Amino acid sequence: MDSKKTLKSIFRDSRSLKIVHNYSKVYAPLLEDSRLLPVRLLEVGVLEGFSLIAWAEFFPEGEITGLDTFERVSLLDVKKRLGDSFRLVQGDSSKPSPLLEGSEFDIIIDDGDHSFESQLATLETLWPLLRRGEGSRYFIEDVNLAKSRQPAYEQLLLGVKSLDGDFIRHDLTSQTGRPDSCIISLHKD
């Protein structure tokens, strides 16, 4: 692994859809200091596994877990692509999973169902699994900022504000021309 390789090039080379949203601009400065640490990362929304491959390259000492319903791409197909390097959990991120019981993560990324209702339910379910302290982060990707979605976005923000942590909205919509190029990042105090 080339520790000098940028996250943007890792996303591009792994074929992660995060490149479309220019998310490396958000993630790189927030996660660079943890790059060579044994972070425990959970990503919701595996699809074909390309983002998991990217995270494994970015965090070579990390333990990468993917959570998905595996309705669009089967768990077996993803396992064939990824091999045994990743922990894959089948389940609904908006409901507690016995397979994640007792787990604690340094980084949680919600790239699952992009409806505000699901994003809020996933946050409420997985927030307790986020480790407290420096370097811990929870990210909600693909937050849709279209004016027609404003009432649902406000509900998501109410849920975010009710948690014991700080949050930042990273709006990349003007750079990408996409109303869903936004990440909300949270840090647990």
XYZ file of N, CA, C and O in Angstrom:
756
model
N 0.837 -1.174 0.000
C 0.000 0.000 0.000
C 0.883 1.238 0.000
O 1.804 1.344 0.766
N 0.590 2.123 -0.858
C 1.313 3.382 -0.960
C 0.618 4.400 -0.061
O -0.446 4.913 -0.397
N 1.224 4.717 1.095
C 0.579 5.633 2.038
C 0.564 7.070 1.522
O -0.057 7.927 2.113
N 1.237 7.328 0.411
C 1.223 8.653 -0.186
C 0.100 8.800 -1.217
O -0.178 9.886 -1.688
N -0.532 7.722 -1.580
C -1.612 7.768 -2.564
C -2.781 8.540 -1.963
O -3.184 8.311 -0.822
N -3.329 9.462 -2.724
C -4.418 10.289 -2.200
C -5.705 9.471 -2.102
O -5.893 8.489 -2.841
N -6.575 9.914 -1.227
C -7.863 9.237 -1.091
C -8.663 9.365 -2.380
O -9.347 8.425 -2.787
N -8.553 10.506 -3.043
C -9.246 10.677 -4.315
C -8.808 9.620 -5.329
O -9.640 9.009 -6.003
N -7.518 9.362 -5.434
C -7.045 8.349 -6.382
C -7.424 6.939 -5.919
O -7.701 6.072 -6.743
N -7.487 6.727 -4.620
C -7.936 5.425 -4.108
C -9.401 5.205 -4.476
O -9.769 4.130 -4.954
N -10.246 6.219 -4.270
C -11.657 6.100 -4.661
C -11.779 5.825 -6.161
O -12.547 4.973 -6.587
N -11.011 6.559 -6.960
C -11.076 6.381 -8.413
C -10.614 4.973 -8.815
O -11.297 4.270 -9.555
N -9.475 4.548 -8.309
C -8.908 3.256 -8.699
C -9.754 2.077 -8.233
O -9.775 1.027 -8.877
N -10.449 2.243 -7.114
C -11.285 1.146 -6.589
C -12.678 1.143 -7.220
O -13.479 0.267 -6.945
N -12.969 2.154 -8.014
C -14.273 2.325 -8.673
C -15.388 2.652 -7.686
O -16.551 2.366 -7.916
N -15.026 3.274 -6.568
C -16.018 3.700 -5.576
C -16.840 4.852 -6.127
O -16.296 5.778 -6.740
N -18.132 4.820 -5.878
C -19.001 5.911 -6.315
C -18.750 7.209 -5.538
O -19.259 8.258 -5.904
N -17.956 7.144 -4.494
C -17.645 8.345 -3.716
C -16.908 9.378 -4.580
O -16.948 10.570 -4.289
N -16.277 8.934 -5.637
C -15.562 9.842 -6.542
C -16.528 10.800 -7.240
O -16.211 11.959 -7.478
N -17.744 10.323 -7.542
C -18.756 11.130 -8.230
C -19.152 12.342 -7.387
O -19.424 13.416 -7.915
N -19.170 12.160 -6.077
C -19.593 13.224 -5.155
C -18.424 14.070 -4.640
O -18.636 14.989 -3.860
N -17.205 13.702 -5.028
C -16.016 14.429 -4.593
C -15.828 14.330 -3.071
O -15.340 15.272 -2.433
N -16.217 13.199 -2.491
C -16.187 13.039 -1.038
C -14.779 12.980 -0.446
O -14.605 13.153 0.757
N -13.773 12.760 -1.268
C -12.414 12.764 -0.729
C -12.083 14.127 -0.113
O -11.280 14.209 0.819
N -12.719 15.192 -0.592
C -12.492 16.538 -0.026
C -12.956 16.619 1.431
O -12.426 17.412 2.199
N -13.935 15.818 1.784
C -14.422 15.785 3.163
C -13.601 14.790 3.982
O -13.101 15.114 5.065
N -13.475 13.585 3.459
C -12.849 12.515 4.230
C -11.355 12.694 4.448
O -10.854 12.446 5.552
N -10.616 13.098 3.423
C -9.151 13.148 3.541
C -8.682 13.997 4.720
O -7.902 13.514 5.551
N -9.131 15.243 4.857
C -8.626 16.027 5.991
C -9.097 15.513 7.354
O -8.391 15.662 8.350
N -10.263 14.901 7.411
C -10.779 14.418 8.697
C -10.167 13.082 9.127
O -10.109 12.785 10.317
N -9.732 12.275 8.162
C -9.288 10.915 8.480
C -7.794 10.670 8.284
O -7.291 9.617 8.674
N -7.099 11.598 7.674
C -5.675 11.390 7.357
C -4.843 11.023 8.585
O -3.971 10.149 8.513
N -5.092 11.649 9.725
C -4.302 11.359 10.927
C -4.504 9.940 11.441
O -3.672 9.432 12.198
N -5.586 9.297 11.052
C -5.878 7.925 11.494
C -5.456 6.884 10.469
O -5.635 5.688 10.694
N -4.906 7.329 9.372
C -4.662 6.459 8.214
C -3.881 5.193 8.547
O -4.187 4.120 8.026
N -2.855 5.276 9.363
C -2.019 4.118 9.652
C -2.339 3.476 11.002
O -1.582 2.637 11.483
N -3.473 3.850 11.574
C -3.893 3.282 12.861
C -4.831 2.095 12.642
O -5.453 1.975 11.581
N -4.982 1.244 13.637
C -5.883 0.087 13.503
C -7.348 0.460 13.747
O -7.981 0.007 14.700
N -7.883 1.319 12.893
C -9.259 1.781 13.062
C -10.246 0.653 12.769
O -9.971 -0.260 11.986
N -11.378 0.747 13.416
C -12.495 -0.164 13.151
C -13.554 0.661 12.440
O -14.073 1.610 13.003
N -13.823 0.306 11.190
C -14.729 1.074 10.340
C -15.915 0.211 9.944
O -15.739 -0.942 9.552
N -17.099 0.788 10.052
C -18.328 0.148 9.586
C -18.909 1.013 8.486
O -19.137 2.206 8.685
N -19.150 0.400 7.333
C -19.840 1.117 6.262
C -21.168 0.431 6.000
O -21.227 -0.775 5.762
N -22.227 1.230 6.045
C -23.577 0.777 5.724
C -23.784 1.018 4.233
O -23.528 2.117 3.748
N -24.225 -0.002 3.520
C -24.433 0.111 2.086
C -23.214 -0.379 1.344
O -22.322 0.401 1.000
N -23.152 -1.668 1.111
C -21.974 -2.286 0.505
C -22.056 -2.289 -1.017
O -21.053 -2.081 -1.700
N -23.239 -2.511 -1.545
C -23.471 -2.704 -2.973
C -22.484 -3.746 -3.499
O -22.553 -4.898 -3.113
N -21.528 -3.373 -4.341
C -20.579 -4.346 -4.888
C -19.278 -4.427 -4.098
O -18.411 -5.229 -4.398
N -19.116 -3.569 -3.115
C -17.947 -3.642 -2.244
C -16.785 -2.739 -2.627
O -15.730 -2.784 -2.000
N -16.952 -1.889 -3.623
C -15.842 -1.064 -4.079
C -15.371 -0.069 -3.019
O -14.171 0.194 -2.894
N -16.304 0.501 -2.252
C -15.893 1.439 -1.201
C -15.165 0.718 -0.076
O -14.222 1.263 0.505
N -15.563 -0.506 0.224
C -14.842 -1.272 1.250
C -13.401 -1.506 0.815
O -12.473 -1.425 1.628
N -13.221 -1.798 -0.468
C -11.863 -1.974 -1.002
C -11.068 -0.688 -0.824
O -9.893 -0.706 -0.414
N -11.706 0.448 -1.103
C -11.028 1.742 -0.947
C -10.642 1.984 0.506
O -9.507 2.389 0.798
N -11.555 1.726 1.418
C -11.248 1.959 2.832
C -10.138 1.034 3.315
O -9.291 1.443 4.124
N -10.128 -0.189 2.840
C -9.061 -1.122 3.241
C -7.697 -0.632 2.752
O -6.687 -0.810 3.433
N -7.672 -0.018 1.586
C -6.405 0.527 1.095
C -6.006 1.766 1.880
O -4.834 1.962 2.207
N -6.967 2.612 2.190
C -6.669 3.838 2.940
C -6.258 3.530 4.379
O -5.394 4.208 4.939
N -6.889 2.517 4.986
C -6.582 2.103 6.364
C -5.988 0.689 6.340
O -6.667 -0.280 6.679
N -4.718 0.539 5.973
C -4.146 -0.803 5.831
C -4.100 -1.603 7.136
O -4.069 -2.835 7.105
N -4.119 -0.921 8.266
C -4.128 -1.611 9.570
C -5.537 -1.735 10.129
O -5.740 -2.234 11.236
N -6.520 -1.275 9.370
C -7.895 -1.218 9.859
C -8.642 -2.533 9.735
O -8.244 -3.446 9.022
N -9.745 -2.574 10.449
C -10.692 -3.691 10.369
C -11.956 -3.112 9.737
O -12.614 -2.258 10.322
N -12.283 -3.587 8.536
C -13.358 -3.013 7.748
C -14.564 -3.950 7.756
O -14.442 -5.127 7.413
N -15.724 -3.410 8.156
C -16.970 -4.176 8.200
C -17.989 -3.507 7.292
O -18.099 -2.282 7.270
N -18.728 -4.314 6.552
C -19.797 -3.805 5.704
C -21.137 -4.361 6.139
O -21.250 -5.558 6.429
N -22.150 -3.513 6.219
C -23.510 -3.896 6.598
C -24.441 -3.569 5.445
O -24.436 -2.436 4.949
N -25.226 -4.549 5.012
C -26.123 -4.338 3.880
C -27.226 -5.390 3.942
O -27.061 -6.449 4.538
N -28.338 -5.085 3.273
C -29.398 -6.088 3.140
C -29.037 -7.097 2.059
O -29.580 -8.189 2.029
N -28.137 -6.716 1.171
C -27.687 -7.538 0.043
C -28.853 -7.947 -0.845
O -28.895 -9.047 -1.372
N -29.787 -7.022 -1.024
C -30.922 -7.267 -1.920
C -30.566 -6.953 -3.373
O -31.066 -7.600 -4.281
N -29.711 -5.941 -3.596
C -29.363 -5.566 -4.972
C -28.210 -6.405 -5.527
O -28.190 -6.717 -6.706
N -27.239 -6.712 -4.701
C -26.136 -7.597 -5.072
C -26.034 -8.622 -3.945
O -25.991 -8.254 -2.771
N -26.001 -9.887 -4.287
C -26.057 -10.931 -3.263
C -24.801 -10.941 -2.392
O -23.704 -10.594 -2.836
N -24.999 -11.377 -1.164
C -23.898 -11.513 -0.219
C -22.829 -12.440 -0.789
O -21.626 -12.160 -0.693
N -23.237 -13.517 -1.419
C -22.294 -14.478 -2.003
C -21.442 -13.819 -3.090
O -20.222 -14.005 -3.132
N -22.068 -13.016 -3.954
C -21.318 -12.333 -5.014
C -20.307 -11.343 -4.438
O -19.187 -11.227 -4.924
N -20.710 -10.622 -3.403
C -19.791 -9.661 -2.777
C -18.645 -10.406 -2.104
O -17.480 -10.009 -2.213
N -18.950 -11.502 -1.421
C -17.894 -12.295 -0.769
C -16.892 -12.825 -1.794
O -15.693 -12.854 -1.534
N -17.389 -13.237 -2.946
C -16.488 -13.713 -4.011
C -15.550 -12.599 -4.450
O -14.370 -12.827 -4.692
N -16.064 -11.382 -4.583
C -15.253 -10.245 -5.030
C -14.240 -9.837 -3.967
O -13.091 -9.532 -4.266
N -14.671 -9.830 -2.715
C -13.830 -9.277 -1.656
C -12.930 -10.303 -0.971
O -11.933 -9.922 -0.355
N -13.286 -11.555 -1.007
C -12.515 -12.556 -0.278
C -12.793 -12.480 1.213
O -13.821 -11.961 1.647
N -11.848 -12.953 1.990
C -12.034 -13.052 3.444
C -11.467 -11.864 4.217
O -11.378 -11.911 5.440
N -11.074 -10.815 3.522
C -10.427 -9.680 4.185
C -11.407 -8.774 4.920
O -10.995 -7.901 5.660
N -12.686 -8.958 4.671
C -13.695 -8.059 5.216
C -14.733 -8.852 6.003
O -15.034 -9.995 5.672
N -15.298 -8.197 6.996
C -16.436 -8.761 7.708
C -17.690 -8.191 7.064
O -17.850 -6.974 6.987
N -18.551 -9.064 6.577
C -19.798 -8.638 5.949
C -20.960 -9.097 6.809
O -21.037 -10.267 7.198
N -21.855 -8.173 7.111
C -23.010 -8.451 7.961
C -24.267 -8.163 7.150
O -24.415 -7.067 6.591
N -25.145 -9.150 7.088
C -26.410 -8.963 6.372
C -27.466 -8.508 7.362
O -27.691 -9.153 8.394
N -28.105 -7.383 7.049
C -29.136 -6.882 7.937
C -29.600 -5.495 7.535
O -29.037 -4.861 6.646
N -30.629 -5.046 8.215
C -31.220 -3.727 8.017
C -30.567 -2.771 9.008
O -30.663 -2.964 10.222
N -29.904 -1.742 8.502
C -29.161 -0.813 9.358
C -30.052 -0.006 10.295
O -29.573 0.558 11.268
N -31.342 0.034 10.014
C -32.239 0.815 10.866
C -32.762 0.002 12.045
O -33.536 0.515 12.851
N -32.325 -1.242 12.145
C -32.742 -2.110 13.250
C -31.504 -2.728 13.902
O -30.548 -3.067 13.207
N -31.517 -2.895 15.222
C -30.362 -3.510 15.880
C -30.077 -4.906 15.315
O -30.991 -5.673 15.032
N -28.800 -5.198 15.125
C -28.390 -6.497 14.602
C -27.642 -7.268 15.673
O -26.657 -6.770 16.219
N -28.077 -8.499 15.948
C -27.330 -9.301 16.915
C -25.898 -9.569 16.443
O -25.007 -9.806 17.248
N -25.669 -9.486 15.133
C -24.331 -9.724 14.594
C -23.370 -8.565 14.888
O -22.156 -8.720 14.785
N -23.913 -7.412 15.259
C -23.075 -6.264 15.615
C -23.062 -6.011 17.118
O -22.362 -5.112 17.595
N -23.832 -6.793 17.853
C -23.925 -6.625 19.305
C -22.538 -6.706 19.942
O -21.752 -7.599 19.633
N -22.234 -5.748 20.785
C -20.938 -5.712 21.454
C -19.832 -5.089 20.618
O -18.716 -4.934 21.084
N -20.128 -4.717 19.388
C -19.125 -4.088 18.524
C -18.997 -2.611 18.854
O -19.939 -1.973 19.314
N -17.823 -2.089 18.601
C -17.570 -0.665 18.747
C -16.714 -0.231 17.555
O -15.790 -0.939 17.173
N -17.048 0.904 16.979
C -16.355 1.370 15.783
C -15.795 2.765 15.997
O -16.373 3.573 16.712
N -14.674 3.031 15.334
C -14.068 4.361 15.347
C -14.724 5.249 14.295
O -14.822 6.462 14.472
N -15.129 4.617 13.191
C -15.719 5.342 12.072
C -16.936 4.558 11.585
O -16.842 3.348 11.363
N -18.056 5.248 11.429
C -19.263 4.659 10.847
C -19.673 5.550 9.685
O -19.751 6.776 9.828
N -19.920 4.920 8.541
C -20.309 5.643 7.338
C -21.651 5.094 6.871
O -21.756 3.903 6.559
N -22.658 5.941 6.831
C -23.972 5.542 6.333
C -24.065 5.920 4.859
O -24.280 7.070 4.513
N -23.890 4.921 4.017
C -24.055 5.073 2.566
C -25.122 4.082 2.104
O -25.051 3.540 1.013
N -26.098 3.839 2.979
C -27.157 2.877 2.679
C -28.325 3.544 1.984
O -28.150 4.354 1.081
N -29.507 3.205 2.424
C -30.732 3.805 1.880
C -30.657 5.305 2.134
O -30.463 5.756 3.253
N -30.798 6.101 1.102
C -30.569 7.532 1.220
C -31.814 8.347 1.552
O -31.794 9.571 1.431
N -32.875 7.692 1.995
C -34.039 8.472 2.438
C -33.719 9.053 3.816
O -32.991 8.452 4.607
N -34.234 10.231 4.085
C -33.976 10.863 5.372
C -34.476 10.004 6.528
O -33.846 9.934 7.579
N -35.614 9.357 6.324
C -36.183 8.509 7.379
C -35.218 7.373 7.721
O -34.968 7.082 8.890
N -34.671 6.747 6.707
C -33.729 5.647 6.921
C -32.417 6.163 7.517
O -31.839 5.526 8.402
N -31.956 7.314 7.041
C -30.715 7.879 7.581
C -30.852 8.175 9.074
O -29.945 7.899 9.857
N -32.008 8.702 9.471
C -32.234 9.001 10.886
C -32.356 7.718 11.704
O -31.762 7.597 12.776
N -33.101 6.740 11.197
C -33.254 5.469 11.917
C -31.903 4.752 12.043
O -31.592 4.174 13.090
N -31.097 4.795 10.997
C -29.766 4.180 11.041
C -28.887 4.898 12.052
O -28.183 4.256 12.839
N -28.934 6.218 12.059
C -28.163 6.988 13.034
C -28.559 6.608 14.455
O -27.699 6.360 15.313
N -29.854 6.553 14.714
C -30.326 6.207 16.066
C -29.904 4.796 16.463
O -29.603 4.531 17.632
N -29.860 3.883 15.491
C -29.485 2.492 15.776
C -27.980 2.330 15.970
O -27.537 1.618 16.872
N -27.182 2.984 15.121
C -25.737 2.745 15.132
C -24.937 3.719 15.991
O -23.797 3.420 16.364
N -25.508 4.877 16.335
C -24.790 5.852 17.159
C -24.212 5.235 18.433
O -23.063 5.528 18.797
N -24.945 4.360 19.129
C -24.370 3.750 20.339
C -23.130 2.884 20.066
O -22.364 2.605 20.989
N -22.914 2.471 18.820
C -21.756 1.643 18.486
C -20.509 2.470 18.178
O -19.429 1.920 17.971
N -20.661 3.810 18.107
C -19.524 4.682 17.817
C -18.742 4.935 19.094
O -19.312 5.357 20.109
N -17.449 4.676 19.047
C -16.563 4.911 20.177
C -16.518 6.408 20.486
O -16.562 7.237 19.593
N -16.433 6.735 21.737
C -16.263 8.131 22.140
C -14.794 8.508 22.002
O -13.926 7.679 22.165
N -14.542 9.778 21.734
C -13.168 10.261 21.782
C -12.651 10.791 20.466
O -13.324 10.765 19.438
N -11.429 11.275 20.535
C -10.776 11.876 19.374
C -10.674 10.876 18.230
O -10.358 9.706 18.441
N -10.957 11.348 17.049
C -10.852 10.493 15.866
C -12.108 9.722 15.544
O -12.238 9.176 14.455
N -13.046 9.652 16.482
C -14.287 8.929 16.186
C -15.180 9.819 15.335
O -15.314 11.010 15.598
N -15.758 9.223 14.309
C -16.598 9.986 13.381
C -17.743 9.121 12.876
O -17.580 7.943 12.624
N -18.880 9.780 12.688
C -20.048 9.162 12.056
C -20.379 10.044 10.858
O -20.508 11.262 11.006
N -20.506 9.432 9.678
C -20.793 10.177 8.458
C -22.108 9.711 7.854
O -22.339 8.504 7.735
N -22.923 10.652 7.460
C -24.142 10.357 6.690
C -23.906 10.903 5.290
O -23.794 12.120 5.101
N -23.810 10.006 4.331
C -23.541 10.402 2.949
C -24.829 10.620 2.167
O -25.890 10.124 2.535
N -24.671 11.330 1.074
C -25.736 11.533 0.096
C -26.985 12.171 0.701
O -28.115 11.769 0.418
N -26.757 13.169 1.546
C -27.856 13.931 2.123
C -28.378 14.852 1.018
O -27.640 15.678 0.495
N -29.628 14.681 0.671
C -30.211 15.397 -0.467
C -30.684 16.780 -0.022
O -31.582 16.901 0.805
N -30.092 17.813 -0.607
C -30.410 19.187 -0.220
C -31.375 19.875 -1.186
O -31.542 21.099 -1.135
N -32.023 19.117 -2.053
C -32.999 19.709 -2.978
C -34.096 20.410 -2.173
O -34.517 19.927 -1.117
N -34.551 21.553 -2.667
C -35.576 22.330 -1.951
C -36.822 21.501 -1.662
O -37.430 21.632 -0.606
N -37.189 20.619 -2.573
C -38.383 19.794 -2.373
C -38.217 18.817 -1.208
O -39.192 18.312 -0.679
N -36.984 18.585 -0.790
C -36.711 17.646 0.295
C -36.443 18.346 1.626
O -36.103 17.710 2.608
N -36.609 19.658 1.666
C -36.246 20.447 2.839
C -36.943 20.016 4.134
O -36.289 19.904 5.162
N -38.266 19.767 4.137
C -38.901 19.352 5.405
C -38.304 18.055 5.979
O -38.077 17.958 7.183
N -38.017 17.086 5.133
C -37.428 15.827 5.608
C -35.994 16.065 6.098
O -35.569 15.485 7.105
N -35.269 16.946 5.417
C -33.909 17.286 5.840
C -33.931 17.929 7.232
O -33.096 17.618 8.084
N -34.893 18.802 7.469
C -35.013 19.447 8.783
C -35.266 18.405 9.884
O -34.748 18.529 10.991
N -36.063 17.377 9.585
C -36.309 16.298 10.553
C -35.017 15.549 10.864
O -34.742 15.207 12.007
N -34.215 15.278 9.828
C -32.926 14.616 10.033
C -32.040 15.473 10.931
O -31.426 14.966 11.878
N -32.001 16.771 10.672
C -31.175 17.660 11.496
C -31.640 17.694 12.948
O -30.811 17.746 13.859
N -32.947 17.646 13.173
C -33.448 17.591 14.554
C -32.919 16.344 15.260
O -32.513 16.405 16.422
N -32.925 15.218 14.554
C -32.390 13.987 15.126
C -30.903 14.081 15.401
O -30.419 13.646 16.451
N -30.167 14.661 14.477
C -28.723 14.830 14.638
C -28.432 15.724 15.841
O -27.576 15.423 16.677
N -29.177 16.827 15.962
C -28.945 17.784 17.043
C -29.301 17.217 18.412
O -28.822 17.713 19.427
N -30.116 16.167 18.445
C -30.526 15.587 19.727
C -29.451 14.683 20.328
O -29.564 14.277 21.477
N -28.415 14.383 19.570
C -27.373 13.466 20.037
C -26.306 14.195 20.836
O -26.153 15.416 20.729
N -25.537 13.418 21.600
C -24.461 13.995 22.406
C -23.190 14.084 21.568
O -22.279 13.291 21.675
N -23.161 15.079 20.686
C -21.988 15.252 19.833
C -22.093 16.512 19.010
O -23.083 17.239 19.065
N -21.048 16.753 18.256
C -20.989 17.909 17.369
C -21.184 17.437 15.941
O -20.811 16.320 15.599
N -21.725 18.301 15.083
C -21.877 17.918 13.688
C -21.525 19.069 12.768
O -21.568 20.239 13.152
N -21.132 18.694 11.536
C -20.817 19.655 10.482
C -21.488 19.174 9.206
O -21.451 17.981 8.892
N -22.069 20.108 8.468
C -22.626 19.789 7.150
C -21.583 20.157 6.107
O -21.129 21.294 6.063
N -21.211 19.185 5.287
C -20.239 19.384 4.212
C -21.017 19.378 2.896
O -21.364 18.314 2.379
N -21.280 20.552 2.375
C -22.096 20.710 1.172
C -21.198 20.831 -0.057
O -20.492 21.823 -0.218
N -21.209 19.817 -0.904
C -20.408 19.804 -2.129
C -21.278 19.956 -3.373
O -20.826 19.724 -4.491
N -22.538 20.353 -3.185
C -23.482 20.395 -4.305
C -23.049 21.371 -5.395
O -23.237 21.093 -6.572
N -22.466 22.496 -5.023
C -22.055 23.465 -6.048
C -20.864 22.957 -6.856
O -20.673 23.355 -8.004
N -20.069 22.067 -6.272
C -18.914 21.511 -6.985
C -19.299 20.378 -7.927
O -18.645 20.165 -8.935
N -20.336 19.641 -7.562
C -20.697 18.459 -8.357
C -21.940 18.658 -9.210
O -22.183 17.887 -10.132
N -22.765 19.662 -8.857
C -24.026 19.856 -9.564
C -25.080 18.831 -9.177
O -26.113 18.726 -9.822
N -24.841 18.088 -8.109
C -25.776 17.055 -7.647
C -26.380 17.490 -6.310
O -25.636 17.825 -5.392
N -27.715 17.440 -6.154
C -28.324 17.870 -4.893
C -28.028 16.925 -3.720
O -28.246 17.289 -2.570
N -27.503 15.728 -4.018
C -27.227 14.763 -2.950
C -25.736 14.662 -2.616
O -25.313 13.734 -1.929
N -24.934 15.611 -3.064
C -23.506 15.614 -2.738
C -23.261 16.376 -1.446
O -22.675 17.460 -1.433
N -23.718 15.788 -0.375
C -23.586 16.404 0.951
C -23.360 15.305 1.968
O -23.974 14.243 1.900
N -22.469 15.576 2.899
C -22.207 14.667 4.013
C -22.447 15.436 5.306
O -22.039 16.586 5.434
N -23.086 14.784 6.242
C -23.131 15.295 7.605
C -22.146 14.451 8.405
O -22.240 13.214 8.403
N -21.182 15.101 9.037
C -20.227 14.365 9.879
C -20.499 14.716 11.331
O -20.770 15.867 11.660
N -20.434 13.686 12.154
C -20.690 13.850 13.587
C -19.518 13.301 14.371
O -18.875 12.320 13.972
N -19.257 13.930 15.494
C -18.215 13.477 16.422
C -18.868 13.302 17.775
O -19.569 14.191 18.252
N -18.647 12.151 18.380
C -19.229 11.875 19.697
C -18.320 12.428 20.776
O -17.147 12.098 20.835
N -18.868 13.311 21.618
C -18.096 13.906 22.727
C -17.768 12.864 23.770
O -18.457 11.936 24.011
